């Protein structure tokens, strides 16, 4: 909604035409734009449209400022004019008067007459303007829904490149129009589109199918159908070989299809899927791909039986190297994955053997969110506890002790503080108190 601009409605001028033509009320009436008899005069339309409903459904559209009540900043439905020439929504100005005000809210002039006069001309113009916009919106919606149905019917007949083009157009329609999504689902589109995925499906068809499916609300039977090994295998192949958009969509679809009970399945734990995700995560050129890949990898790692496979494909070093360049959302996901992997011996060993684990993880103590601090502490504890003598010196050199002191002095929860105390003791095992303080530069931290 635009900011209200005071305007006397005796000489009202506004843009009501699609071509930007400026009209005043007198011209609008003369040219028949307002219609007549309280109804809308429009080809093929004789029913009375509800103004309140139209305003609600057209909430996001930009409304001419002269239709806006200066008090509520909402479109007026029952405009009335004061003796000052200013117009307001009836209920709003009457409430103003009921509070004891005897002035015009816009001009603050004393009112010599508190009569409110219905502004029928403006009301009719508001009604006509909203009716035009509403009917145009409904027409566009009907055209889109009709086109979605036509495309679904075409998919039953066309093959080859024609099928690819039909799917591509349907994907654009579904992405752009929420009502088209419902139409596709109501007309059995999910089953039809899913049936196009199989062992002999080309990647051109598969990428369009998956691009549609990730934009639909899939029910449980549809998800079960898409979990068939042949379909999952195709999705994994395209995750490894498709365009970046296709890879992201494949990742999103797999995320939609799996639940915690499905994580141990052969398909989800396949090395091909894990390798494809790792490649997606490592591609820094596409932040959306990194986020999608980390999200699915995080979900997969919730299953203990899969964690060893994640470590075995070499996921730990690249995740550690990625940490400094990640945004907050991706950082929490990456730290959570590493924290989960640190719960198994193979994961702890991989973290210890990665040269940058300690320096990279230490950076996020007390520098991001409390959640990041907690995850970082858990990872560091797992690594340092695995090889105290080897890791303590590295941790001290990376500034861990100073960061731990900050955690202890902060308002973090008691569990974090206790873990920090234990880790601080672990780091100090090979030093005298004087050398430890000197090495850690704790005096600078305290200052």
Coordinates of C-alpha atoms in Angstrom, one line a residue:
X1 CA 0.0 0.0 0.0
X2 CA 1.4 3.5 -0.8
X3 CA 1.8 6.2 1.8
X4 CA -1.3 8.3 2.1
X5 CA -1.1 11.7 0.4
X6 CA -3.7 14.3 1.4
X7 CA -6.0 15.1 -1.5
X8 CA -9.3 17.0 -1.8
X9 CA -11.7 14.7 -3.6
X10 CA -13.4 17.7 -5.3
X11 CA -10.6 17.6 -7.9
X12 CA -9.6 14.0 -7.7
X13 CA -7.1 12.7 -10.3
X14 CA -5.7 9.2 -10.5
X15 CA -4.4 6.5 -12.7
X16 CA -7.1 3.9 -13.5
X17 CA -6.0 2.7 -16.9
X18 CA -3.5 0.0 -17.7
X19 CA -1.8 2.5 -20.0
X20 CA -1.2 5.0 -17.2
X21 CA -3.9 7.5 -18.3
X22 CA -4.7 10.1 -15.7
X23 CA -8.4 10.6 -15.1
X24 CA -10.5 12.8 -12.8
X25 CA -13.8 11.7 -11.3
X26 CA -15.9 13.7 -13.8
X27 CA -14.1 12.2 -16.8
X28 CA -14.3 8.7 -15.2
X29 CA -18.0 9.0 -14.8
X30 CA -18.6 10.5 -18.2
X31 CA -16.5 7.7 -20.0
X32 CA -18.4 5.0 -18.1
X33 CA -15.5 3.6 -16.2
X34 CA -17.5 3.7 -13.0
X35 CA -20.3 1.6 -14.4
X36 CA -23.8 2.2 -13.0
X37 CA -26.5 1.0 -10.6
X38 CA -23.9 -0.1 -8.0
X39 CA -22.9 -3.1 -10.1
X40 CA -20.0 -3.5 -12.5
X41 CA -20.7 -3.0 -16.2
X42 CA -18.3 -5.5 -17.8
X43 CA -18.6 -7.8 -20.7
X44 CA -20.3 -11.0 -19.6
X45 CA -20.4 -10.0 -15.9
X46 CA -23.6 -9.0 -14.2
X47 CA -23.2 -10.4 -10.6
X48 CA -22.4 -8.1 -7.7
X49 CA -18.9 -8.6 -6.5
X50 CA -18.0 -8.2 -2.8
X51 CA -15.7 -5.3 -2.3
X52 CA -14.3 -6.6 1.0
X53 CA -13.4 -9.9 -0.5
X54 CA -11.8 -8.3 -3.5
X55 CA -9.7 -6.0 -1.3
X56 CA -8.5 -9.1 0.8
X57 CA -7.6 -11.1 -2.3
X58 CA -5.8 -8.2 -3.9
X59 CA -3.9 -7.4 -0.8
X60 CA -0.5 -7.3 -2.4
X61 CA -1.5 -5.0 -5.3
X62 CA -0.5 -1.3 -5.3
X63 CA -3.6 0.8 -4.7
X64 CA -4.0 4.4 -5.7
X65 CA -3.4 6.6 -2.6
X66 CA -6.7 8.4 -3.0
X67 CA -8.5 5.1 -2.2
X68 CA -6.6 4.9 1.1
X69 CA -8.1 6.0 4.4
X70 CA -5.7 8.5 6.1
X71 CA -6.5 6.9 9.5
X72 CA -6.1 3.2 8.9
X73 CA -4.0 3.3 5.7
X74 CA -6.3 0.6 4.3
X75 CA -8.5 0.9 1.2
X76 CA -11.9 2.5 1.9
X77 CA -15.1 0.6 1.5
X78 CA -17.6 3.2 2.8
X79 CA -15.9 6.6 2.3
X80 CA -17.4 9.7 3.8
X81 CA -16.4 13.3 3.4
X82 CA -16.1 16.0 6.2
X83 CA -16.8 19.7 5.8
X84 CA -13.1 20.2 5.3
X85 CA -13.3 18.2 2.0
X86 CA -11.2 15.3 3.4
X87 CA -12.5 11.8 3.0
X88 CA -12.2 8.8 5.4
X89 CA -13.6 5.3 6.0
X90 CA -16.8 5.8 7.9
X91 CA -16.0 3.5 10.8
X92 CA -12.6 5.1 11.3
X93 CA -13.8 8.7 11.4
X94 CA -16.7 7.8 13.7
X95 CA -14.3 6.2 16.1
X96 CA -12.1 9.3 15.9
X97 CA -15.2 11.4 17.0
X98 CA -16.1 8.9 19.7
X99 CA -12.7 9.6 21.3
X100 CA -13.7 13.2 21.8
X101 CA -11.9 14.8 18.8
X102 CA -13.6 17.7 17.1
X103 CA -10.9 18.2 14.4
X104 CA -10.1 16.8 10.9
X105 CA -7.4 14.1 11.4
X106 CA -5.5 15.2 8.3
X107 CA -5.6 19.0 8.5
X108 CA -6.3 19.3 12.3
X109 CA -8.8 22.0 11.4
X110 CA -11.6 22.6 13.9
X111 CA -14.8 21.2 12.4
X112 CA -17.7 23.7 12.2
X113 CA -19.9 20.8 11.2
X114 CA -19.5 17.2 12.3
X115 CA -21.7 15.8 9.6
X116 CA -20.3 13.0 7.5
X117 CA -21.4 12.8 3.9
X118 CA -21.3 9.6 2.0
X119 CA -18.9 9.9 -1.0
X120 CA -20.8 7.7 -3.5
X121 CA -18.7 8.8 -6.4
X122 CA -15.5 7.8 -4.8
X123 CA -17.0 4.6 -3.5
X124 CA -18.2 3.6 -7.0
X125 CA -14.7 4.4 -8.4
X126 CA -13.1 2.3 -5.7
X127 CA -15.5 -0.5 -6.5
X128 CA -14.9 -0.3 -10.2
X129 CA -11.1 -0.2 -9.9
X130 CA -11.0 -3.2 -7.6
X131 CA -13.5 -5.1 -9.8
X132 CA -11.4 -4.6 -12.9
X133 CA -8.3 -5.8 -11.1
X134 CA -10.1 -8.7 -9.5
X135 CA -11.7 -10.0 -12.7
X136 CA -8.4 -9.7 -14.6
X137 CA -6.7 -11.7 -11.8
X138 CA -9.5 -14.4 -12.0
X139 CA -9.2 -14.5 -15.8
X140 CA -5.4 -15.0 -15.6
X141 CA -5.9 -17.7 -12.9
X142 CA -8.4 -19.5 -15.1
X143 CA -6.1 -19.4 -18.1
X144 CA -3.2 -20.8 -16.0
X145 CA -5.3 -23.6 -14.5
X146 CA -6.7 -24.5 -18.0
X147 CA -3.2 -24.6 -19.4
X148 CA -2.0 -26.8 -16.6
X149 CA -4.8 -29.3 -17.4
X150 CA -3.9 -29.2 -21.1
X151 CA -0.3 -29.9 -20.4
X152 CA -1.2 -32.9 -18.2
X153 CA -3.3 -34.3 -21.0
X154 CA -0.5 -33.7 -23.5
X155 CA 1.9 -35.7 -21.3
X156 CA -0.2 -38.8 -21.8
X157 CA 0.4 -38.6 -25.6
X158 CA 3.7 -36.9 -26.5
X159 CA 7.2 -38.4 -26.5
X160 CA 10.7 -37.4 -27.2
X161 CA 11.6 -33.7 -27.4
X162 CA 7.9 -32.8 -27.3
X163 CA 7.6 -34.4 -23.9
X164 CA 10.6 -32.4 -22.7
X165 CA 9.1 -29.2 -23.9
X166 CA 5.7 -30.0 -22.3
X167 CA 7.4 -30.8 -19.0
X168 CA 9.4 -27.7 -19.1
X169 CA 6.3 -25.5 -19.7
X170 CA 4.5 -27.3 -16.9
X171 CA 7.4 -26.7 -14.5
X172 CA 7.3 -23.0 -15.3
X173 CA 3.5 -22.9 -14.7
X174 CA 3.8 -24.8 -11.4
X175 CA 6.7 -22.6 -10.1
X176 CA 4.9 -19.3 -11.0
X177 CA 1.4 -20.1 -9.9
X178 CA 0.4 -21.7 -6.6
X179 CA -3.1 -22.6 -7.8
X180 CA -1.5 -24.6 -10.6
X181 CA 0.2 -26.8 -8.1
X182 CA -3.2 -27.7 -6.5
X183 CA -4.6 -28.4 -10.0
X184 CA -1.8 -30.7 -10.9
X185 CA -2.2 -32.6 -7.7
X186 CA -6.0 -32.7 -7.9
X187 CA -5.9 -34.0 -11.5
X188 CA -3.6 -36.9 -10.7
X189 CA -0.6 -35.2 -12.0
X190 CA 1.8 -36.5 -9.4
X191 CA 1.3 -40.1 -10.4
X192 CA 1.4 -39.3 -14.1
X193 CA 4.6 -37.2 -13.7
X194 CA 6.3 -39.8 -11.4
X195 CA 5.6 -42.6 -13.9
X196 CA 8.0 -40.9 -16.3
X197 CA 10.9 -41.7 -13.9
X198 CA 12.5 -45.0 -14.5
X199 CA 15.7 -46.9 -15.6
X200 CA 15.3 -45.8 -19.3
X201 CA 14.4 -42.1 -18.6
X202 CA 16.6 -39.6 -20.3
X203 CA 18.2 -37.0 -18.1
X204 CA 16.5 -34.2 -20.1
X205 CA 13.1 -35.7 -19.1
X206 CA 14.2 -36.6 -15.6
X207 CA 15.5 -33.1 -14.7
X208 CA 12.2 -31.5 -15.7
X209 CA 10.1 -34.2 -13.8
X210 CA 12.2 -33.6 -10.7
X211 CA 11.9 -29.8 -11.1
X212 CA 8.1 -30.2 -11.0
X213 CA 8.0 -32.7 -8.1
X214 CA 10.1 -30.5 -5.7
X215 CA 7.5 -27.8 -6.1
X216 CA 4.5 -30.0 -5.1
X217 CA 3.2 -31.2 -1.7
X218 CA 3.7 -34.9 -2.0
X219 CA 1.5 -37.2 0.0
X220 CA 2.7 -40.4 1.6
X221 CA 1.7 -42.8 -1.2
X222 CA 3.4 -40.5 -3.8
X223 CA 6.6 -40.5 -1.7
X224 CA 6.5 -44.3 -1.3
X225 CA 6.1 -44.6 -5.1
X226 CA 9.1 -42.4 -5.7
X227 CA 11.3 -44.4 -3.3
X228 CA 11.3 -47.3 -5.7
X229 CA 15.0 -48.3 -6.3
X230 CA 14.8 -47.6 -10.1
X231 CA 13.5 -44.1 -9.5
X232 CA 16.0 -43.3 -6.7
X233 CA 18.9 -44.6 -8.8
X234 CA 18.0 -42.2 -11.6
X235 CA 17.8 -39.3 -9.2
X236 CA 21.2 -40.2 -7.8
X237 CA 22.7 -40.4 -11.3
X238 CA 21.4 -36.9 -12.1
X239 CA 22.7 -35.6 -8.8
X240 CA 26.1 -36.7 -10.0
X241 CA 25.9 -35.7 -13.6
X242 CA 23.2 -33.0 -14.0
X243 CA 23.4 -29.2 -14.2
X244 CA 23.7 -27.3 -10.9
X245 CA 19.9 -26.6 -10.9
X246 CA 19.2 -30.3 -11.4
X247 CA 21.6 -31.3 -8.7
X248 CA 19.9 -29.0 -6.2
X249 CA 16.5 -30.2 -7.2
X250 CA 17.6 -33.9 -6.8
X251 CA 19.0 -33.1 -3.4
X252 CA 15.7 -31.4 -2.4
X253 CA 13.6 -34.3 -3.7
X254 CA 15.7 -36.9 -1.8
X255 CA 15.3 -34.7 1.4
X256 CA 11.5 -34.7 0.8
X257 CA 11.4 -38.5 0.3
X258 CA 13.4 -39.8 3.3
X259 CA 12.3 -39.9 6.9
X260 CA 14.3 -41.1 9.8
X261 CA 13.0 -44.7 9.3
X262 CA 14.3 -44.7 5.7
X263 CA 17.8 -43.5 6.4
X264 CA 19.3 -47.0 6.6
X265 CA 18.0 -48.0 3.2
X266 CA 20.5 -49.2 0.6
X267 CA 19.7 -46.4 -1.7
X268 CA 20.2 -43.5 0.7
X269 CA 23.4 -45.0 2.1
X270 CA 24.9 -45.6 -1.3
X271 CA 28.4 -44.3 -1.9
X272 CA 27.3 -42.8 -5.2
X273 CA 24.7 -40.6 -3.4
X274 CA 27.2 -39.6 -0.7
X275 CA 29.9 -38.8 -3.3
X276 CA 27.5 -36.6 -5.3
X277 CA 26.5 -34.7 -2.2
X278 CA 30.1 -34.1 -1.2
X279 CA 30.9 -32.7 -4.7
X280 CA 27.9 -30.4 -4.4
X281 CA 29.0 -29.2 -1.0
X282 CA 32.5 -28.5 -2.2
X283 CA 31.4 -26.4 -5.2
X284 CA 31.7 -22.9 -3.6
X285 CA 30.5 -21.2 -6.8
X286 CA 26.9 -22.1 -6.0
X287 CA 25.9 -21.2 -2.4
X288 CA 22.4 -22.7 -2.9
X289 CA 23.9 -26.0 -3.8
X290 CA 26.2 -25.9 -0.7
X291 CA 23.2 -25.3 1.5
X292 CA 21.0 -28.0 -0.1
X293 CA 23.9 -30.5 0.0
X294 CA 24.8 -29.8 3.7
X295 CA 21.1 -30.1 4.6
X296 CA 20.7 -33.5 3.1
X297 CA 24.1 -34.7 4.4
X298 CA 23.1 -33.6 7.9
X299 CA 19.8 -35.5 7.7
X300 CA 21.6 -38.6 6.4
X301 CA 24.2 -38.5 9.2
X302 CA 21.4 -38.8 11.8
X303 CA 21.6 -42.6 11.1
X304 CA 24.5 -44.1 12.9
X305 CA 24.9 -46.9 10.4
X306 CA 25.7 -44.4 7.6
X307 CA 28.2 -42.2 9.4
X308 CA 31.1 -44.6 8.8
X309 CA 30.3 -44.4 5.0
X310 CA 30.4 -40.6 5.1
X311 CA 33.8 -40.7 6.8
X312 CA 35.1 -43.4 4.4
X313 CA 34.4 -41.2 1.3
X314 CA 36.7 -38.5 2.8
X315 CA 34.0 -36.1 3.8
X316 CA 35.8 -34.7 6.9
X317 CA 38.7 -32.8 5.4
X318 CA 36.7 -30.8 2.8
X319 CA 34.0 -30.0 5.4
X320 CA 36.7 -28.7 7.7
X321 CA 38.3 -26.6 4.9
X322 CA 34.9 -25.1 4.0
X323 CA 34.1 -23.8 7.5
X324 CA 35.8 -20.4 7.4
X325 CA 33.9 -19.3 4.2
X326 CA 30.4 -20.5 5.1
X327 CA 27.5 -18.3 6.0
X328 CA 25.8 -18.8 9.4
X329 CA 23.1 -21.2 8.2
X330 CA 25.6 -23.4 6.3
X331 CA 28.1 -23.1 9.2
X332 CA 25.8 -24.6 11.7
X333 CA 24.9 -27.5 9.4
X334 CA 28.6 -28.2 8.7
X335 CA 29.5 -28.1 12.4
X336 CA 26.6 -30.3 13.3
X337 CA 27.7 -32.9 10.7
X338 CA 31.3 -32.9 12.0
X339 CA 30.0 -33.1 15.6
X340 CA 27.9 -36.1 14.7
X341 CA 30.8 -37.8 12.9
X342 CA 33.0 -37.2 16.0
X343 CA 30.8 -39.7 17.9
X344 CA 32.3 -42.6 16.0
X345 CA 36.0 -43.7 16.3
X346 CA 36.6 -43.3 12.5
X347 CA 35.2 -39.8 12.6
X348 CA 37.4 -38.7 15.6
X349 CA 40.5 -40.1 13.9
X350 CA 39.7 -38.3 10.6
X351 CA 39.2 -35.0 12.5
X352 CA 42.5 -35.5 14.4
X353 CA 44.4 -36.2 11.2
X354 CA 43.1 -33.1 9.4
X355 CA 45.6 -30.4 10.0
X356 CA 43.1 -27.5 10.0
X357 CA 40.5 -29.1 12.3
X358 CA 41.6 -27.3 15.5
X359 CA 42.5 -23.9 14.1
X360 CA 39.4 -23.7 11.9
X361 CA 37.0 -24.9 14.6
X362 CA 38.6 -22.7 17.4
X363 CA 37.6 -19.6 15.3
X364 CA 33.9 -20.2 16.0
X365 CA 34.1 -20.2 19.7
X366 CA 32.2 -17.1 21.0
X367 CA 32.3 -15.6 17.5
X368 CA 29.0 -16.7 16.0
X369 CA 25.9 -18.2 17.8
X370 CA 25.8 -20.1 21.1
X371 CA 24.8 -23.2 19.0
X372 CA 28.1 -22.9 17.0
X373 CA 30.1 -22.5 20.2
X374 CA 28.5 -25.7 21.6
X375 CA 29.1 -27.7 18.5
X376 CA 32.7 -26.4 18.2
X377 CA 33.4 -27.4 21.9
X378 CA 32.1 -30.9 21.3
X379 CA 34.3 -31.4 18.2
X380 CA 37.4 -30.0 20.0
X381 CA 36.8 -32.1 23.1
X382 CA 36.5 -35.3 20.9
X383 CA 39.8 -34.5 19.1
X384 CA 41.8 -33.3 22.1
X385 CA 40.6 -36.2 24.2
X386 CA 41.6 -38.7 21.6
X387 CA 45.3 -37.5 21.6
X388 CA 45.8 -35.1 24.4
X389 CA 49.6 -34.7 24.1
X390 CA 49.6 -34.3 20.4
X391 CA 46.5 -32.0 20.2
X392 CA 47.0 -29.8 23.3
X393 CA 50.0 -27.9 21.9
X394 CA 48.2 -27.4 18.6
X395 CA 45.1 -26.1 20.5
X396 CA 47.1 -23.7 22.6
X397 CA 48.9 -22.3 19.6
X398 CA 45.5 -21.8 17.9
X399 CA 44.3 -19.7 20.8
X400 CA 41.9 -22.3 22.2
X401 CA 42.7 -21.6 25.9
X402 CA 42.0 -17.9 25.5
X403 CA 38.7 -18.6 23.8
X404 CA 37.7 -21.1 26.5
X405 CA 38.3 -18.5 29.2
X406 CA 35.9 -16.2 27.3
X407 CA 33.3 -18.9 27.3
X408 CA 33.8 -19.5 31.1
X409 CA 33.4 -15.7 31.8
X410 CA 30.4 -15.3 29.5
X411 CA 26.7 -15.8 30.2
X412 CA 26.6 -19.2 28.3
X413 CA 24.7 -22.1 29.8
X414 CA 26.4 -24.1 32.6
X415 CA 27.0 -27.1 30.5
X416 CA 29.1 -25.1 28.0
X417 CA 31.1 -23.6 30.9
X418 CA 31.8 -27.0 32.5
X419 CA 32.9 -28.4 29.1
X420 CA 35.2 -25.4 28.7
X421 CA 36.7 -25.9 32.1
X422 CA 37.4 -29.6 31.3
X423 CA 38.9 -28.7 28.0
X424 CA 41.1 -26.0 29.5
X425 CA 42.4 -28.5 32.0
X426 CA 43.2 -30.9 29.2
X427 CA 45.2 -28.3 27.3
X428 CA 47.2 -27.4 30.4
X429 CA 48.5 -30.9 31.2
X430 CA 51.9 -30.5 29.6
X431 CA 52.6 -27.0 30.9
X432 CA 53.5 -25.3 34.2
X433 CA 51.0 -22.7 35.3
X434 CA 53.4 -19.8 34.3
X435 CA 54.3 -21.2 30.9
X436 CA 50.6 -22.0 30.2
X437 CA 49.5 -18.5 31.0
X438 CA 52.3 -17.1 28.9
X439 CA 51.6 -19.4 26.0
X440 CA 47.9 -18.7 26.0
X441 CA 48.3 -14.9 26.4
X442 CA 45.5 -15.1 29.0
X443 CA 46.5 -11.7 30.4
X444 CA 45.5 -10.1 27.1
X445 CA 42.2 -11.9 27.2
X446 CA 41.5 -10.7 30.7
X447 CA 42.3 -7.1 29.8

